[in-house]
Tab-separated table of N, CA and C in Angstrom:
chain	number	residue	atom	x	y	z
A	1	MET	N	52.722	116.321	118.856
A	1	MET	CA	52.554	115.119	119.651
A	1	MET	C	51.067	114.782	119.742
A	2	ALA	N	50.721	113.572	119.406
A	2	ALA	CA	49.324	113.140	119.426
A	2	ALA	C	48.889	112.807	120.849
A	3	THR	N	47.688	113.217	121.169
A	3	THR	CA	47.118	112.887	122.470
A	3	THR	C	46.674	111.435	122.444
A	4	SER	N	46.987	110.712	123.482
A	4	SER	CA	46.562	109.328	123.597
A	4	SER	C	45.479	109.235	124.662
A	5	TRP	N	44.429	108.536	124.348
A	5	TRP	CA	43.314	108.349	125.268
A	5	TRP	C	43.352	106.923	125.804
A	6	SER	N	43.022	106.774	127.090
A	6	SER	CA	42.985	105.428	127.662
A	6	SER	C	41.854	105.330	128.676
A	7	LEU	N	41.445	104.102	128.890
A	7	LEU	CA	40.356	103.819	129.801
A	7	LEU	C	40.636	102.465	130.436
A	8	THR	N	40.390	102.344	131.737
A	8	THR	CA	40.547	101.081	132.444
A	8	THR	C	39.219	100.731	133.095
A	9	LEU	N	38.790	99.500	132.920
A	9	LEU	CA	37.552	99.031	133.530
A	9	LEU	C	37.858	97.829	134.408
A	10	SER	N	37.378	97.866	135.649
A	10	SER	CA	37.456	96.719	136.552
A	10	SER	C	36.090	96.057	136.600
A	11	VAL	N	36.073	94.733	136.553
A	11	VAL	CA	34.821	93.983	136.477
A	11	VAL	C	34.793	92.908	137.552
A	12	GLN	N	33.673	92.849	138.275
A	12	GLN	CA	33.438	91.777	139.238
A	12	GLN	C	31.946	91.497	139.257
A	13	SER	N	31.578	90.240	139.088
A	13	SER	CA	30.173	89.856	139.093
A	13	SER	C	29.822	89.219	140.430
A	14	GLN	N	28.642	88.610	140.502
A	14	GLN	CA	28.145	88.049	141.759
A	14	GLN	C	28.876	86.784	142.185
A	15	SER	N	29.474	86.095	141.243
A	15	SER	CA	30.206	84.872	141.559
A	15	SER	C	31.455	84.811	140.697
A	16	PHE	N	32.393	83.954	141.113
A	16	PHE	CA	33.601	83.797	140.320
A	16	PHE	C	33.263	83.258	138.931
A	17	ALA	N	32.326	82.300	138.865
A	17	ALA	CA	31.961	81.710	137.575
A	17	ALA	C	31.425	82.772	136.611
A	18	ASP	N	30.587	83.668	137.112
A	18	ASP	CA	30.049	84.726	136.260
A	18	ASP	C	31.141	85.717	135.859
A	19	THR	N	32.022	86.043	136.791
A	19	THR	CA	33.127	86.952	136.476
A	19	THR	C	34.036	86.328	135.427
A	20	LYS	N	34.287	85.024	135.561
A	20	LYS	CA	35.122	84.316	134.584
A	20	LYS	C	34.451	84.320	133.213
A	21	ALA	N	33.134	84.121	133.175
A	21	ALA	CA	32.413	84.137	131.898
A	21	ALA	C	32.528	85.502	131.226
A	22	LEU	N	32.461	86.566	132.015
A	22	LEU	CA	32.618	87.910	131.461
A	22	LEU	C	34.024	88.107	130.910
A	23	ALA	N	35.028	87.629	131.647
A	23	ALA	CA	36.415	87.731	131.172
A	23	ALA	C	36.602	86.923	129.894
A	24	ASP	N	36.015	85.729	129.861
A	24	ASP	CA	36.131	84.871	128.675
A	24	ASP	C	35.507	85.522	127.445
A	25	ALA	N	34.468	86.329	127.665
A	25	ALA	CA	33.816	87.013	126.541
A	25	ALA	C	34.746	88.017	125.870
A	26	LEU	N	35.762	88.459	126.583
A	26	LEU	CA	36.709	89.435	126.043
A	26	LEU	C	37.976	88.797	125.483
A	27	THR	N	38.080	87.492	125.557
A	27	THR	CA	39.314	86.782	125.209
A	27	THR	C	39.873	87.158	123.851
A	28	THR	N	39.031	87.262	122.855
A	28	THR	CA	39.539	87.537	121.507
A	28	THR	C	39.819	89.016	121.274
A	29	ASP	N	39.326	89.889	122.169
A	29	ASP	CA	39.471	91.330	121.962
A	29	ASP	C	40.464	92.016	122.895
A	30	GLU	N	40.547	91.542	124.125
A	30	GLU	CA	41.345	92.237	125.132
A	30	GLU	C	42.157	91.269	125.971
A	31	SER	N	43.218	91.790	126.525
A	31	SER	CA	44.008	91.048	127.488
A	31	SER	C	43.524	91.467	128.873
A	32	VAL	N	42.957	90.519	129.615
A	32	VAL	CA	42.451	90.854	130.941
A	32	VAL	C	43.514	90.548	131.991
A	33	VAL	N	43.494	91.325	133.067
A	33	VAL	CA	44.421	91.142	134.176
A	33	VAL	C	43.589	90.862	135.415
A	34	TRP	N	43.805	89.691	136.025
A	34	TRP	CA	43.079	89.322	137.232
A	34	TRP	C	43.739	89.958	138.446
A	35	ASP	N	42.923	90.350	139.430
A	35	ASP	CA	43.482	90.871	140.671
A	35	ASP	C	44.115	89.713	141.445
A	36	SER	N	44.818	90.013	142.504
A	36	SER	CA	45.559	88.982	143.238
A	36	SER	C	44.646	87.926	143.862
A	37	ASN	N	43.413	88.275	144.181
A	37	ASN	CA	42.474	87.310	144.769
A	37	ASN	C	41.627	86.606	143.718
A	38	GLU	N	41.795	86.969	142.473
A	38	GLU	CA	41.009	86.450	141.355
A	38	GLU	C	39.513	86.633	141.573
A	39	GLU	N	39.140	87.740	142.206
A	39	GLU	CA	37.729	88.070	142.392
A	39	GLU	C	37.239	89.027	141.308
A	40	SER	N	38.168	89.734	140.691
A	40	SER	CA	37.817	90.681	139.643
A	40	SER	C	38.950	90.742	138.629
A	41	PHE	N	38.632	91.329	137.495
A	41	PHE	CA	39.649	91.517	136.472
A	41	PHE	C	39.495	92.920	135.905
A	42	SER	N	40.504	93.347	135.197
A	42	SER	CA	40.435	94.652	134.541
A	42	SER	C	41.037	94.529	133.147
A	43	PHE	N	40.698	95.504	132.326
A	43	PHE	CA	41.328	95.608	131.017
A	43	PHE	C	41.426	97.079	130.659
A	44	GLN	N	42.342	97.375	129.755
A	44	GLN	CA	42.583	98.758	129.358
A	44	GLN	C	42.379	98.911	127.855
A	45	LEU	N	41.826	100.048	127.503
A	45	LEU	CA	41.708	100.430	126.098
A	45	LEU	C	42.596	101.636	125.871
A	46	HIS	N	43.291	101.676	124.753
A	46	HIS	CA	44.147	102.803	124.383
A	46	HIS	C	43.868	103.158	122.930
A	47	GLU	N	43.571	104.395	122.685
A	47	GLU	CA	43.330	104.869	121.319
A	47	GLU	C	43.910	106.279	121.179
A	48	HIS	N	44.241	106.665	119.956
A	48	HIS	CA	44.764	107.996	119.702
A	48	HIS	C	43.666	109.044	119.637
A	49	LYS	N	42.466	108.633	119.252
A	49	LYS	CA	41.360	109.579	119.118
A	49	LYS	C	40.251	109.214	120.101
A	50	SER	N	39.651	110.220	120.693
A	50	SER	CA	38.588	109.968	121.665
A	50	SER	C	37.396	109.253	121.032
A	51	LYS	N	37.069	109.580	119.797
A	51	LYS	CA	35.929	108.919	119.151
A	51	LYS	C	36.216	107.437	118.923
A	52	ASP	N	37.475	107.079	118.669
A	52	ASP	CA	37.834	105.673	118.521
A	52	ASP	C	37.750	104.948	119.865
A	53	LEU	N	38.173	105.623	120.927
A	53	LEU	CA	38.079	105.036	122.266
A	53	LEU	C	36.612	104.798	122.621
A	54	ARG	N	35.757	105.765	122.314
A	54	ARG	CA	34.331	105.622	122.586
A	54	ARG	C	33.754	104.435	121.829
A	55	ALA	N	34.126	104.271	120.579
A	55	ALA	CA	33.632	103.157	119.773
A	55	ALA	C	34.091	101.811	120.347
A	56	MET	N	35.352	101.733	120.740
A	56	MET	CA	35.876	100.498	121.320
A	56	MET	C	35.185	100.200	122.654
A	57	TRP	N	34.984	101.242	123.472
A	57	TRP	CA	34.293	101.108	124.753
A	57	TRP	C	32.877	100.558	124.518
A	58	ASN	N	32.155	101.162	123.581
A	58	ASN	CA	30.788	100.729	123.306
A	58	ASN	C	30.748	99.268	122.865
A	59	THR	N	31.677	98.869	122.034
A	59	THR	CA	31.723	97.489	121.552
A	59	THR	C	31.978	96.526	122.706
A	60	ARG	N	32.950	96.831	123.554
A	60	ARG	CA	33.261	95.952	124.698
A	60	ARG	C	32.088	95.896	125.667
A	61	MET	N	31.460	97.029	125.928
A	61	MET	CA	30.339	97.071	126.870
A	61	MET	C	29.143	96.288	126.331
A	62	ARG	N	28.865	96.393	125.044
A	62	ARG	CA	27.756	95.616	124.473
A	62	ARG	C	28.006	94.119	124.642
A	63	GLY	N	29.236	93.695	124.439
A	63	GLY	CA	29.574	92.286	124.623
A	63	GLY	C	29.408	91.844	126.069
A	64	LEU	N	29.896	92.651	127.006
A	64	LEU	CA	29.765	92.316	128.427
A	64	LEU	C	28.301	92.305	128.862
A	65	MET	N	27.524	93.266	128.379
A	65	MET	CA	26.112	93.325	128.736
A	65	MET	C	25.357	92.125	128.170
A	66	ALA	N	25.715	91.677	126.984
A	66	ALA	CA	25.060	90.506	126.388
A	66	ALA	C	25.338	89.254	127.218
A	67	VAL	N	26.585	89.075	127.625
A	67	VAL	CA	26.938	87.909	128.447
A	67	VAL	C	26.255	88.003	129.804
A	68	ASP	N	26.255	89.177	130.416
A	68	ASP	CA	25.594	89.356	131.713
A	68	ASP	C	24.098	89.056	131.606
A	69	SER	N	23.472	89.497	130.537
A	69	SER	CA	22.053	89.232	130.328
A	69	SER	C	21.793	87.734	130.176
A	70	LEU	N	22.648	87.051	129.440
A	70	LEU	CA	22.518	85.607	129.272
A	70	LEU	C	22.678	84.895	130.608
A	71	LEU	N	23.682	85.278	131.390
A	71	LEU	CA	23.897	84.666	132.697
A	71	LEU	C	22.692	84.882	133.612
A	72	SER	N	22.126	86.071	133.586
A	72	SER	CA	20.936	86.366	134.397
A	72	SER	C	19.756	85.516	133.950
A	73	SER	N	19.594	85.377	132.657
A	73	SER	CA	18.501	84.575	132.112
A	73	SER	C	18.643	83.111	132.521
A	74	LEU	N	19.853	82.594	132.441
A	74	LEU	CA	20.086	81.202	132.838
A	74	LEU	C	19.849	81.009	134.331
A	75	ALA	N	20.250	81.970	135.148
A	75	ALA	CA	20.031	81.887	136.599
A	75	ALA	C	18.548	81.933	136.916
A	76	ASP	N	17.798	82.794	136.223
A	76	ASP	CA	16.355	82.891	136.441
A	76	ASP	C	15.663	81.586	136.087
A	77	ARG	N	16.082	80.959	135.012
A	77	ARG	CA	15.465	79.689	134.586
A	77	ARG	C	15.746	78.579	135.582
A	78	SER	N	16.980	78.525	136.106
A	78	SER	CA	17.311	77.449	137.043
A	78	SER	C	16.603	77.646	138.378
A	79	GLU	N	16.372	78.881	138.791
A	79	GLU	CA	15.674	79.147	140.041
A	79	GLU	C	14.192	78.843	139.919
A	80	GLY	N	13.626	79.048	138.743
A	80	GLY	CA	12.207	78.869	138.553
A	80	GLY	C	11.826	77.524	137.966
A	81	SER	N	12.788	76.637	137.828
A	81	SER	CA	12.528	75.350	137.193
A	81	SER	C	11.641	74.475	138.074
A	82	SER	N	10.678	73.841	137.454
A	82	SER	CA	9.826	72.912	138.176
A	82	SER	C	10.163	71.473	137.812
A	83	THR	N	11.246	71.293	137.084
A	83	THR	CA	11.666	69.954	136.660
A	83	THR	C	12.256	69.208	137.831
A	84	ASN	N	11.779	68.011	138.042
A	84	ASN	CA	12.303	67.162	139.107
A	84	ASN	C	13.489	66.396	138.555
A	85	THR	N	14.660	66.559	139.148
A	85	THR	CA	15.889	65.932	138.629
A	85	THR	C	16.431	64.903	139.610
A	86	GLN	N	15.582	64.006	140.081
A	86	GLN	CA	16.029	62.996	141.036
A	86	GLN	C	16.779	61.895	140.362
């Protein structure tokens, strides 16, 4: 009998919009499940080999970190903007 490895990650960002953007980043790779309040979501990885699970985890985390970094960069720019938008 083969050992099956699994991992579940719950994700919640500072705002619903940011959390939604993180979930959207996983759309093509994972099926996300929103909690009942839609404040956070989770997804599960399942692999037969631990090294495969680690590789999948690393790939998903790199994607989430890239989106989080972009969101932070955009927030920093909007807070520091000196453009008058009247």
